[in-house]
Each structure stands twice: as structure tokens, then as C-alpha cells.
Coordinates of C-alpha atoms in Angstrom, one line a residue:
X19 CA -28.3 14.5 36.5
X20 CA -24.1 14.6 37.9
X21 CA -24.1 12.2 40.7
X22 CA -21.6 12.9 42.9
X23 CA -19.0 10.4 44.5
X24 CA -18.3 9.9 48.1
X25 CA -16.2 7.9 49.5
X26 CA -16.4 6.5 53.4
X27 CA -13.0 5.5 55.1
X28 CA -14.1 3.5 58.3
X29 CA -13.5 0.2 59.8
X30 CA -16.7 0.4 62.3
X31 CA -18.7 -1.2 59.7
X32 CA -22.5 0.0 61.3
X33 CA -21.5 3.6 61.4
X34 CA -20.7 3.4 57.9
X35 CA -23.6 1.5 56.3
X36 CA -25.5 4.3 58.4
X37 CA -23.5 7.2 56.8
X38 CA -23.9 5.5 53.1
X39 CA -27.5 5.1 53.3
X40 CA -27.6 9.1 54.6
X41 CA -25.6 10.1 51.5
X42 CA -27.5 8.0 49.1
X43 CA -30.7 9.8 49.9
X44 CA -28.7 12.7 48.4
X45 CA -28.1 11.5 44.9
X46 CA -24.8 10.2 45.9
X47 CA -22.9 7.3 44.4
X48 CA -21.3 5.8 48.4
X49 CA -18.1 3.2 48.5
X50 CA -17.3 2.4 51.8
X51 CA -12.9 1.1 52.2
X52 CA -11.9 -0.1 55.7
X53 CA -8.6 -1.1 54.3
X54 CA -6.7 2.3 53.6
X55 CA -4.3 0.8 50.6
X56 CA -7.3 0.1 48.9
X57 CA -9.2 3.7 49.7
X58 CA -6.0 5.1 48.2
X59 CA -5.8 3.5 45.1
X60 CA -9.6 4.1 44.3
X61 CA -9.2 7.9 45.6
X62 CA -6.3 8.0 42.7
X63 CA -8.4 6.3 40.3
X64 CA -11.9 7.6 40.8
X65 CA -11.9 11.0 42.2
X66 CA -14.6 11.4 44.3
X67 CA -15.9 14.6 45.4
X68 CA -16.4 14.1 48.5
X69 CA -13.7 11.8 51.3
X70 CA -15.5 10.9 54.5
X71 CA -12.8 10.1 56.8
X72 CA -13.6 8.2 60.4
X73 CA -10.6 8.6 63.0
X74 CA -11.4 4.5 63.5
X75 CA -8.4 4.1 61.0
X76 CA -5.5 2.8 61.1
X77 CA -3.1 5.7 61.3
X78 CA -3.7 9.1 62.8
X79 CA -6.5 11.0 62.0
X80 CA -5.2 14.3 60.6
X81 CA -1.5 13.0 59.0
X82 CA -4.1 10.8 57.0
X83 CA -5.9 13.5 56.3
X84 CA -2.4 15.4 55.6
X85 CA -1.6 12.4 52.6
X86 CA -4.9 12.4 50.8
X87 CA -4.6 16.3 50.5
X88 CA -1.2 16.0 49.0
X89 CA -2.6 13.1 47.0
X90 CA -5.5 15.1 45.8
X91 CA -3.8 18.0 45.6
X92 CA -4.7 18.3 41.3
X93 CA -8.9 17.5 41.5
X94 CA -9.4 19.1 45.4
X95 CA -12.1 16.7 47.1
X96 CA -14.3 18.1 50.0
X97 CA -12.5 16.0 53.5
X98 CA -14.8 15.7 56.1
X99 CA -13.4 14.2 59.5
X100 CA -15.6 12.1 61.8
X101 CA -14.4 11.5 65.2
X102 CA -15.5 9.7 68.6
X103 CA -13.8 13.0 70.4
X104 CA -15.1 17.1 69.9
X105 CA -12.4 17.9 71.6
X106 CA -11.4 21.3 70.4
X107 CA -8.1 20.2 70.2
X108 CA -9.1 17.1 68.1
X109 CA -11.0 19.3 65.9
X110 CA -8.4 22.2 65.3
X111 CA -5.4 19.3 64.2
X112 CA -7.9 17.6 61.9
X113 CA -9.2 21.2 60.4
X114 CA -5.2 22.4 60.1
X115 CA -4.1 19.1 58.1
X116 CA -6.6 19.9 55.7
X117 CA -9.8 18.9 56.3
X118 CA -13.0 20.8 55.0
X119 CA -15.1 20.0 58.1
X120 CA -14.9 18.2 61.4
X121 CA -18.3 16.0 63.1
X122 CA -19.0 14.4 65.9
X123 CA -19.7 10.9 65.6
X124 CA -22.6 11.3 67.9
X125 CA -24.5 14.1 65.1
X126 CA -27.9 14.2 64.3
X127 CA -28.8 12.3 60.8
X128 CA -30.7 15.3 60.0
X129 CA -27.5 17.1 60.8
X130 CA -25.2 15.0 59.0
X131 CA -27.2 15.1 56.0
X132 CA -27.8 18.7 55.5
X133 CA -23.5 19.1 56.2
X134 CA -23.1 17.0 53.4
X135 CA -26.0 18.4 50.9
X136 CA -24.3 21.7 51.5
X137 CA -20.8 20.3 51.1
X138 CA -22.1 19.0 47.7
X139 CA -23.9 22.0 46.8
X140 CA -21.0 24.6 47.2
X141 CA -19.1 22.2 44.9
X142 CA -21.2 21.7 42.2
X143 CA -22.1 25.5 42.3
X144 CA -18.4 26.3 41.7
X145 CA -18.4 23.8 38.9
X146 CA -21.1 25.3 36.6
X147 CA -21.1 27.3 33.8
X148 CA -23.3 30.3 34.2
X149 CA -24.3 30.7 31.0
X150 CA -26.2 27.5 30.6
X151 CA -25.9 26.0 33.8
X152 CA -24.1 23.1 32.9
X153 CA -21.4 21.3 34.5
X154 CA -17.7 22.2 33.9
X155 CA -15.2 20.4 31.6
X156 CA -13.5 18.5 34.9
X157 CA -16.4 17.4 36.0
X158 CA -18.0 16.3 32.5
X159 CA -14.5 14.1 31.7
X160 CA -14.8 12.4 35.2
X161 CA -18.2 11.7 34.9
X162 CA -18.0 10.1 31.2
X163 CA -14.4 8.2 33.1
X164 CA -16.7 6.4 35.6
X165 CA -19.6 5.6 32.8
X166 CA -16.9 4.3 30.7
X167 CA -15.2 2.0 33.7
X168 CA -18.6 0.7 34.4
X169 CA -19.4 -0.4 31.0
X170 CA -22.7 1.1 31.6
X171 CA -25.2 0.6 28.7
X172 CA -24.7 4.4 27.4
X173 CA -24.5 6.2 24.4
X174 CA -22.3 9.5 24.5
X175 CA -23.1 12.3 22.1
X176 CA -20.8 15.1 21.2
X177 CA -23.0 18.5 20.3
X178 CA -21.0 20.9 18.3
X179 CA -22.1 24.3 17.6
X180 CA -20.1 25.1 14.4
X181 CA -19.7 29.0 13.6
X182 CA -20.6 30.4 17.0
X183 CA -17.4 32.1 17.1
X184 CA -17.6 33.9 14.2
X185 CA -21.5 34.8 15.1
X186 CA -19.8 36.1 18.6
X187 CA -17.5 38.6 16.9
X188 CA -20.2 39.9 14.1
X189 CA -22.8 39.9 16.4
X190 CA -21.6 40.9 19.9
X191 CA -21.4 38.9 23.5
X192 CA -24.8 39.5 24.1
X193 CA -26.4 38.0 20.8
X194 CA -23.6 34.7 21.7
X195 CA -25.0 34.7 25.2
X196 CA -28.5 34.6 24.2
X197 CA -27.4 31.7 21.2
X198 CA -26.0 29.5 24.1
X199 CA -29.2 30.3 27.1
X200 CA -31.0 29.3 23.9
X201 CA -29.5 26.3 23.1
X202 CA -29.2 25.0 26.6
X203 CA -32.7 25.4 27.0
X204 CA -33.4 23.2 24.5
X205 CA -31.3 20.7 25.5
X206 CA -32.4 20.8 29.2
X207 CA -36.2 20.3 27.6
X208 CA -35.3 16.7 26.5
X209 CA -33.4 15.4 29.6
X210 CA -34.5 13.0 32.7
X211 CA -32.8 12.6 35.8
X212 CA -30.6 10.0 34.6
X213 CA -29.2 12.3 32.1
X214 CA -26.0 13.9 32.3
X215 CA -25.2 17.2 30.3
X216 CA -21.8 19.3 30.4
X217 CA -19.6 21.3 29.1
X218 CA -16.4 19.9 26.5
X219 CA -15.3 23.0 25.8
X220 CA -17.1 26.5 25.4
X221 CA -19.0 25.3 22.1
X222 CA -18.9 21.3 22.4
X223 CA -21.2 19.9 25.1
X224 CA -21.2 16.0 26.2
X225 CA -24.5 14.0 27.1
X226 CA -24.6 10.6 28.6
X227 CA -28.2 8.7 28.5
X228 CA -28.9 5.5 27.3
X229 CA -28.5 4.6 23.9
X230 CA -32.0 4.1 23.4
X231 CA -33.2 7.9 23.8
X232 CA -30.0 9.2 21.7
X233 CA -30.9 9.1 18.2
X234 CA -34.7 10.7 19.3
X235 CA -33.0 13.1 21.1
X236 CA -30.4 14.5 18.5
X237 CA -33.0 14.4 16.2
X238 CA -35.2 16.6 17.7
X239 CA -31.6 19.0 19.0
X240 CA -31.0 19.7 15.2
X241 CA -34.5 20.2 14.3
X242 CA -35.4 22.8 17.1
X243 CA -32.1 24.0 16.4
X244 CA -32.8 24.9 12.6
X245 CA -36.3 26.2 13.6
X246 CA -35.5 29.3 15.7
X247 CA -31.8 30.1 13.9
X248 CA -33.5 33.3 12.2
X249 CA -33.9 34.4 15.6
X250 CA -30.2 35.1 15.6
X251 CA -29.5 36.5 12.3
X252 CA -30.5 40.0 10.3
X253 CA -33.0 38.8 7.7
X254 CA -30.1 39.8 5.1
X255 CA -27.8 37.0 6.2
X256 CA -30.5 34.0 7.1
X257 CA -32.2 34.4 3.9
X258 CA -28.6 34.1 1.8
X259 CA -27.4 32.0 4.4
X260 CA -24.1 33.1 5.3
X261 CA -22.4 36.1 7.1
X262 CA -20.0 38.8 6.1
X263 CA -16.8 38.6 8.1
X264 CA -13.6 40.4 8.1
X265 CA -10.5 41.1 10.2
X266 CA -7.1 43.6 9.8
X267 CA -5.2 40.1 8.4
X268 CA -8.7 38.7 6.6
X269 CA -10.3 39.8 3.4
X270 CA -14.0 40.0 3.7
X271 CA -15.7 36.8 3.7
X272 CA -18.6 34.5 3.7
X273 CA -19.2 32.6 6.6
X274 CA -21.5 29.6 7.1
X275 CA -24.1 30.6 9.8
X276 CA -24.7 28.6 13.0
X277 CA -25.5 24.7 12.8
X278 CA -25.4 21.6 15.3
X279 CA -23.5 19.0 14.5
X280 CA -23.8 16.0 16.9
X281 CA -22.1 12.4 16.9
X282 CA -23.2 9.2 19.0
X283 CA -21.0 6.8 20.5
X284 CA -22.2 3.1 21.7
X285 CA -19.7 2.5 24.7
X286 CA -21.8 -0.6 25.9
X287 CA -19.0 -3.7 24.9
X288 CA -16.9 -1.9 22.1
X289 CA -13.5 -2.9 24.0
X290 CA -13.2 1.2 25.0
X291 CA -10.8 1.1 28.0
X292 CA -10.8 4.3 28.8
X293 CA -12.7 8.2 28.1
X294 CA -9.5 9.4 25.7
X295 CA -10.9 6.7 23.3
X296 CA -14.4 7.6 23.5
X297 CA -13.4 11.0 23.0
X298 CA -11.5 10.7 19.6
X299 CA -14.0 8.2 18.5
X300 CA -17.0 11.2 19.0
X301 CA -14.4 13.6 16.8
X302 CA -13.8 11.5 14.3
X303 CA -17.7 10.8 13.9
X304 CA -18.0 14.6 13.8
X305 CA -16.4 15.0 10.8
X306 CA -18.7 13.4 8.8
X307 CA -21.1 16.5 9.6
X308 CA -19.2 18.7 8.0
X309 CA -20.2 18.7 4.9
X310 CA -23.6 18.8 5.6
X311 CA -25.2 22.9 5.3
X312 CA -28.0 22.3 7.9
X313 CA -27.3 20.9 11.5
X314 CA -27.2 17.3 11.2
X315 CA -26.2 13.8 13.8
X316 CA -24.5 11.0 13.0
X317 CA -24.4 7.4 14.6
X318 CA -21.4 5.4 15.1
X319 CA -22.5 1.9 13.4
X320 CA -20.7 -1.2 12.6
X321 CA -18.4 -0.9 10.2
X322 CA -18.7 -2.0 6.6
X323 CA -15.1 -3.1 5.1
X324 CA -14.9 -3.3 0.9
X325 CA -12.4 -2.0 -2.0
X326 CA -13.6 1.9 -2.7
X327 CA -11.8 3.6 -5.9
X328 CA -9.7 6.6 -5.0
X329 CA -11.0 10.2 -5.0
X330 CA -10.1 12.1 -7.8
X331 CA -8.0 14.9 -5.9
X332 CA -9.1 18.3 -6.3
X333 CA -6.8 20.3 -7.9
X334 CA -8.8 21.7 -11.2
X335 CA -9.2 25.4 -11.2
X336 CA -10.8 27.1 -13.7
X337 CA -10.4 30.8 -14.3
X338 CA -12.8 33.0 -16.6
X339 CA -11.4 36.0 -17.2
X340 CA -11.7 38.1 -20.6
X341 CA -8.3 39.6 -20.0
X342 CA -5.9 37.2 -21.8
X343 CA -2.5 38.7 -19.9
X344 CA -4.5 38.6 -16.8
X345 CA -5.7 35.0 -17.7
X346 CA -2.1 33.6 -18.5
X347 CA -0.5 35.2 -15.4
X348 CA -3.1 33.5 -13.2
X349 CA -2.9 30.2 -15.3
X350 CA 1.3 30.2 -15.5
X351 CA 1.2 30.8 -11.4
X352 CA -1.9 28.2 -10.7
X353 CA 0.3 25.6 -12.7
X354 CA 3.3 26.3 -10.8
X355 CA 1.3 25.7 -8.0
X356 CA 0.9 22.1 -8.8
X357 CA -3.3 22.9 -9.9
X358 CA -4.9 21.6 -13.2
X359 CA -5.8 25.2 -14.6
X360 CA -8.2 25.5 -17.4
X361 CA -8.8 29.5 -19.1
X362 CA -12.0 30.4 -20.6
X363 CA -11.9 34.6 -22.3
X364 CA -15.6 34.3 -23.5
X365 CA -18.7 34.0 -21.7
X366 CA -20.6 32.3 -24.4
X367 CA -18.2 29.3 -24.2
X368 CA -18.0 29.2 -20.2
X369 CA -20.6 27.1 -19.7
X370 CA -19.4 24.6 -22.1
X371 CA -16.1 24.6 -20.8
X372 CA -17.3 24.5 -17.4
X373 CA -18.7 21.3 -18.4
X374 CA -16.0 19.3 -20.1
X375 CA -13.5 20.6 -17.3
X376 CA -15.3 20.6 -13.6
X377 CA -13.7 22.6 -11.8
X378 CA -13.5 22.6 -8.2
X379 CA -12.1 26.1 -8.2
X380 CA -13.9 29.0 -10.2
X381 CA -12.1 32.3 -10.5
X382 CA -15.1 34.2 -12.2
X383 CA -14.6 37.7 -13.7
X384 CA -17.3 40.5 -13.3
X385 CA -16.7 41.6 -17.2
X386 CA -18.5 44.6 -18.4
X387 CA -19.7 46.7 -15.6
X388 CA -22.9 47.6 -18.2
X389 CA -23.4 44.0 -19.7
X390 CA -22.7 42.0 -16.5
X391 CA -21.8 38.9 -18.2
X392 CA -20.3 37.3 -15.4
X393 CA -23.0 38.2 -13.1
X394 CA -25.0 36.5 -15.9
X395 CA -22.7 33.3 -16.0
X396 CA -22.9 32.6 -12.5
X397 CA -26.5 32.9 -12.1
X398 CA -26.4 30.4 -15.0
X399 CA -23.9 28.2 -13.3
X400 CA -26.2 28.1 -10.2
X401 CA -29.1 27.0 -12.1
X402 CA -27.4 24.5 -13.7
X403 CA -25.7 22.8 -10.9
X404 CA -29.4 22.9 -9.2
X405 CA -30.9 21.8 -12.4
X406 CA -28.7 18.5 -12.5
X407 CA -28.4 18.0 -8.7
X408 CA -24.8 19.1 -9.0
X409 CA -22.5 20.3 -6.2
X410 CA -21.7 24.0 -7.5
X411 CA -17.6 24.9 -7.4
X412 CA -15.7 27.1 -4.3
X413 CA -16.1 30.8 -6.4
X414 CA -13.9 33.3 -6.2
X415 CA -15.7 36.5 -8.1
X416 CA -13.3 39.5 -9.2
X417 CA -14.5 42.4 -9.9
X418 CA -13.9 46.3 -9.5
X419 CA -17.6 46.6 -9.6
X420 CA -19.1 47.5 -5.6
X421 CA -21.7 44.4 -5.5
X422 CA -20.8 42.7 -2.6
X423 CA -23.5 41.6 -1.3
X424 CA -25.8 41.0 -4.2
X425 CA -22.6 38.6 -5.8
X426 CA -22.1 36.9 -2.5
X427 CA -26.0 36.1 -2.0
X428 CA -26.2 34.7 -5.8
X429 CA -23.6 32.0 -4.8
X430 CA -20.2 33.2 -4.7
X431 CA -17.9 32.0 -2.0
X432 CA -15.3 35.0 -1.7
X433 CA -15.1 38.3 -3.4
X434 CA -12.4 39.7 -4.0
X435 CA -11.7 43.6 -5.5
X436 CA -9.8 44.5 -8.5
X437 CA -7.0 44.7 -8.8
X438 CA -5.8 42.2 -6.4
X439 CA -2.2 40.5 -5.6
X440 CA -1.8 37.6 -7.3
X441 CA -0.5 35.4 -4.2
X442 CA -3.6 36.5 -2.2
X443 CA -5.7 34.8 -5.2
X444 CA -3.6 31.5 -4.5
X445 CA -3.8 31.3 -0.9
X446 CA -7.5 31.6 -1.1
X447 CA -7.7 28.9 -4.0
X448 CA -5.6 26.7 -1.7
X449 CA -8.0 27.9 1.4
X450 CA -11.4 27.0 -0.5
X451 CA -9.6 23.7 -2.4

């Protein structure tokens, strides 16, 4: 749960003990400054939500008031002035410099306190998402800026909801709004009061809890995650596991359906001076979810240092195609490319050649429209990648045959119609490379 910050300006030290001990009882983080350099420098520094400002100061009452609203002017706290006087007067040149309310220093406690719970209220309303009830993006940084400055003992997790865009455009606003309620609502199920969830960005939420409960709790995020996604989809897309998708510049396409991707971040004593750092370290954790199909988490550990070999780069595209001008064409403009091209013009030999080549590319021809053979080679291909535990190549299937759907749910990454222009076929190559 967001505590909010409130800071007390006063240098009659009994009022303001008095007024912390109020605010506390609120779920309130209090500081108290008598010295006014000092409240300055933490007002710059810390943001609070709420200012408290006593006309026992040193300086006038409402030009102080005046600076901290010019000094303020980019995260707009809540200024409440406290004064001896209730003097309209008093009250009108404190409410005109910029002040959000004016007391009496003689209120009620009762009083006080329910000014301040509705001071707090309004501004955490206005700083919630509606859709899941989350905090905003400004509030989520500031509050992971004051974990990190404490060096509390907390981890930070990054949850990621990879493909909801797409899902929104193929699937409407309603279906995404329902996605995120859904989501939230799972999230919300696993939190306690010293939890704090928010918003990143529209898709990426952060949650601060202690590093103990992290790991339990991403675990059980992806896993309830994965166990109500065919609530989302059309029983056609979450049993082949992808969706169709296509726009006036974009050929029709598979798309990945919905997974959480989450990464954890220790920032107990890992020298991190500031949120920026935590926040690149959580990306960069996230990308080792990628290539995972199902949602997935990930844990920053200690690092492991060693000699590793160099990847092999993947340039090898393989093109099957019984049409030998076809096949050179694609072959001469692949090469020129800068890609490793190997041409296969029989299916009794492309399994073979698959083999001894390994392709990370496979432009796959339909061939006959009666005999099917490259219908026939990829289900083959499929099988044997499955059979040996074998990653299966990006596969581009050409055909002037109208099987979508049936060659995109067999395995195909991207069909593409007959005929096509040849420089689409690269840039998808270098797309799914």
C-alpha cells in the first residue's frame, strides 16, 4: 500500500510532534524541518504529497508559501497553512499565494485529521488508473525513488504483459479492458499492506515487497496467468497458439498470444544510487523472457564470469522451392543480402538437406496443389524437430493455394501468397532472422 509523504514546516516543536503523530495514524510517512534551508532541499529531493506549513517560520507566511509553489511547480504538492490568527485577512493572503487549505492552530484533532485524510484522498484518487486501480506512473517512480534512497530491504519486479497490444486491436477495447481488470485482480489477490503496486506504463506494472515473498509471488502471477488465457482467445487461436493480424502497411501475420514476463531486482546493498538504475537493471533482466513461449520470471542473481564461445550468427536461409528460376532469383538476392542460402527443388531430398544445412530461415513452397508435398514436408519438419528436441526454423510458406489458417496452425511463422515481390520476401527474412 502508497504511503504518502508529508512534510511539517514548524519551529514550535509540541505543535508539530502533535501534528506528526495525527498524520501517522493516516498511513502517512511525517518529517518534521524547523530550519527552512533544510525543508527546501528535502521538498526538492523527496517530493512529498502533502507540505504542512506553520506561520511560526521564519519568513512570512504566504511569500513562503509563494516559493515552494514555484518550487513545486513540476510534481504539485497539497500546501496546507496553519496559523495562530483566522483572521479572514490572514486566511485570504495565505489561500491567494497558493495554498490548498488554511487552519486554525486551535482545530479539533478530529478536525485536522479528517482535513488531511481528505487532502490525501482527492490526491491519490486523481492518481489512479481506472482500469485496475493502480497508482499512476508519477507516483509509482517516486515511490520506488524513496525505497531506493532508504536502502530498504526490497525486491522490485517488473510485470510485462507481452502482446496486449496486438490482442487490443484484434480483439476490441472491451476484451483489453477485461484482460487488464483480469490481471489486476490477480495481482491485488497476492498483496499485503506493505505492498506497493503501480503502473510503469500502460502494459508494465512495478511491485515493491520484500524480497522474500517475490519469487512465490511471480510464480504464482505466471501460473494464474497461463490458467485463465483461453478466456481471452477464440478456441481457434489458443489451441494454435497465435493470432492472425494485419494492417494496410502489414501482411497478415502470426502473432504470439498474451504472456507475463516478470523480472526481480534485489536493491538491498547492490551499490544502486538511484531508481534510473534499478529501472534498466529490471529491462535488461526482461529480456531474458523473451524467448520463452509461456509467461515466465526471472531473478537477478550473482553473476557468474567465464570464457563462452561466440554464437554462430544467424544468417543460413534455406529456400525449397521446385521452381529452379524462382529458386536462383531468391538464392542470387539472399546472397546479395549478405545470408548463407542453401536451394533444395525436391521434396524427397529436403529433409536431408535440411539436416546437413540448419537453417534458421525456411522459405517452404506449397508444391502441387493435389500432392501437397510441402504441406507434407513441414509436417515432417515439425515432427522431427519435436522428435530430437530441436528448435524448429522462422518459416515462411508460399503458396497460391487458400490455406491460411490450416498452414499457419501446422507451424508456419508467415504466409505469404503467390506471386509475391521479391524484396517483401527479404524484409520478412531479415524481420524473423
Amino acid at each position: 500500500m502508497y504511503s504518502p509523504e508529508v512534510f511539517i514546516i514548524s519551529k514550535r516543536k509540541e505543535i508539530a510532534i502533535k501534528h506528526k503523530k495525527l498524520v501517522e495514524a493516516l498511513n502517512c510517512e511525517v518529517s518534521i524541518f524547523s530550519k527552512l534551508d533544510e525543508a527546501i532541499f528535502a521538498i526538492k529531493n523527496d517530493e512529498p504529497e502533502i507540505i504542512i506549513i506553520s506561520d511560526t517560520i521564519e519568513d512570512t507566511l504566504s511569500d513562503f508559501i509563494r516559493k515552494i509553489r514555484v518550487l513545486t511547480y513540476n510534481f504539485r504538492p497539497v500546501i496546507i497553512a496553519i496559523s495562530k490568527s483566522d483572521a479572514i485577512d490572514d486566511k485570504l493572503s495565505a489561500l491567494e499565494a497558493g495554498a490548498d487549505d488554511f487552519l486554525d492552530e486551535s482545530v479539533q484533532s478530529r478536525e485536522f485529521q479528517a482535513r488531511i485524510n481528505a487532502h490525501i484522498r482527492r490526491y491519490l484518487e486523481n492518481s489512479v488508473n481506472p482500469l485496475t486501480n493502480f497508482i499512476d506512473n508519477k507516483v509509482t517512480l517516486k515511490a520506488l525513488k524513496r525505497s531506493v534512497k532508504r536502502n530498504e530491504a526490497k525486491a522490485v519486479m517488473l510485470i510485462n504483459i507481452s502482446g496486449i497490444n496486438f490482442y487490443k486491436e484484434i480483439y476490441g477495447e472491451i476484451a483489453y479492458e477485461k484482460a487488464l481488470q483480469t490481471l489486476a485482480a490477480i495481482i491485488n489477490s497476492t498483496l499485503q499492506k506493505e505492498d506497493i503496486i503501480g503502473h510503469y506504463s500502460v502494459k508494465d506494472f512495478l511491485l515493491i515487497t520484500p524480497f522474500i515473498k517475490a519469487e512465490k509471488i511471480a510464480k504464482f502471477l505466471t501460473f494464474a496467468f497461463d490458467g485463465i488465457l483461453d478466456r481471452f482467445y477464440s478456441e481457434f487461436d489458443y489451441k494454435n497458439n497465435f493470432m492472425l493480424y494485419s494492417s494496410e502497411s502489414i501482411e497478415e501475420k502470426k502473432i504470439p498470444l498474451m504472456k507475463l514476463s516478470i523480472a526481480i531486482v534485489e536493491t538491498h546493498d547492490k551499490n544502486i544510487e538511484n531508481e534510473k538504475q534499478v529501472l534498466n537493471l529490471l529491462f535488461n533482466v526482461l529480456k531474458l523472457c523473451k524467448s520463452s513461449k509461456e509467461s515466465c520470471y526471472v531473478i537477478d542473481r550473482p553473476k557468474l564470469y567465464g570464457e563462452v564461445s561466440k554464437a554462430e550468427p544467424k544468417n543460413k536461409v534455406m529456400v525449397m522451392e521446385p521452381d529452379s528460376a524462382l529458386s536462383l532469383l531468391l538464392k542470387t538476392n539472399l546472397e546479395m543480402q549478405g545470408f548463407d542460402v542453401c536451394v533444395c527443388d525436391n521434396y524427397n531430398e529436403f529433409l536431408e538437406s535440411f539436416e546437413s544445412f540448419v537453417p534458421n530461415v525456411l522459405i517452404l513452397d506449397y508444391g502441387n496443389e493435389h500432392k501437397k508435398q510441402g504441406f507434407k514436408a513441414l509436417e515432417c519438419l515439425i515432427k522431427h524437430t519435436e522428435t530430437k528436441d530441436l528448435k524448429p526454423p522462422k518459416i515462411i510458406f508460399s503458396t497460391t493455394i487458400q490455406e491460411k489458417k490450416n498452414i499457419l496452425s501446422k507451424g508456419a511463422d508467415l504466409y505469404l501468397p503467390k506471386p509475391y515481390d521479391i524484396n517483401t520476401l527479404i524484409d520478412w527474412v531479415k524481420k524473423l532472422i
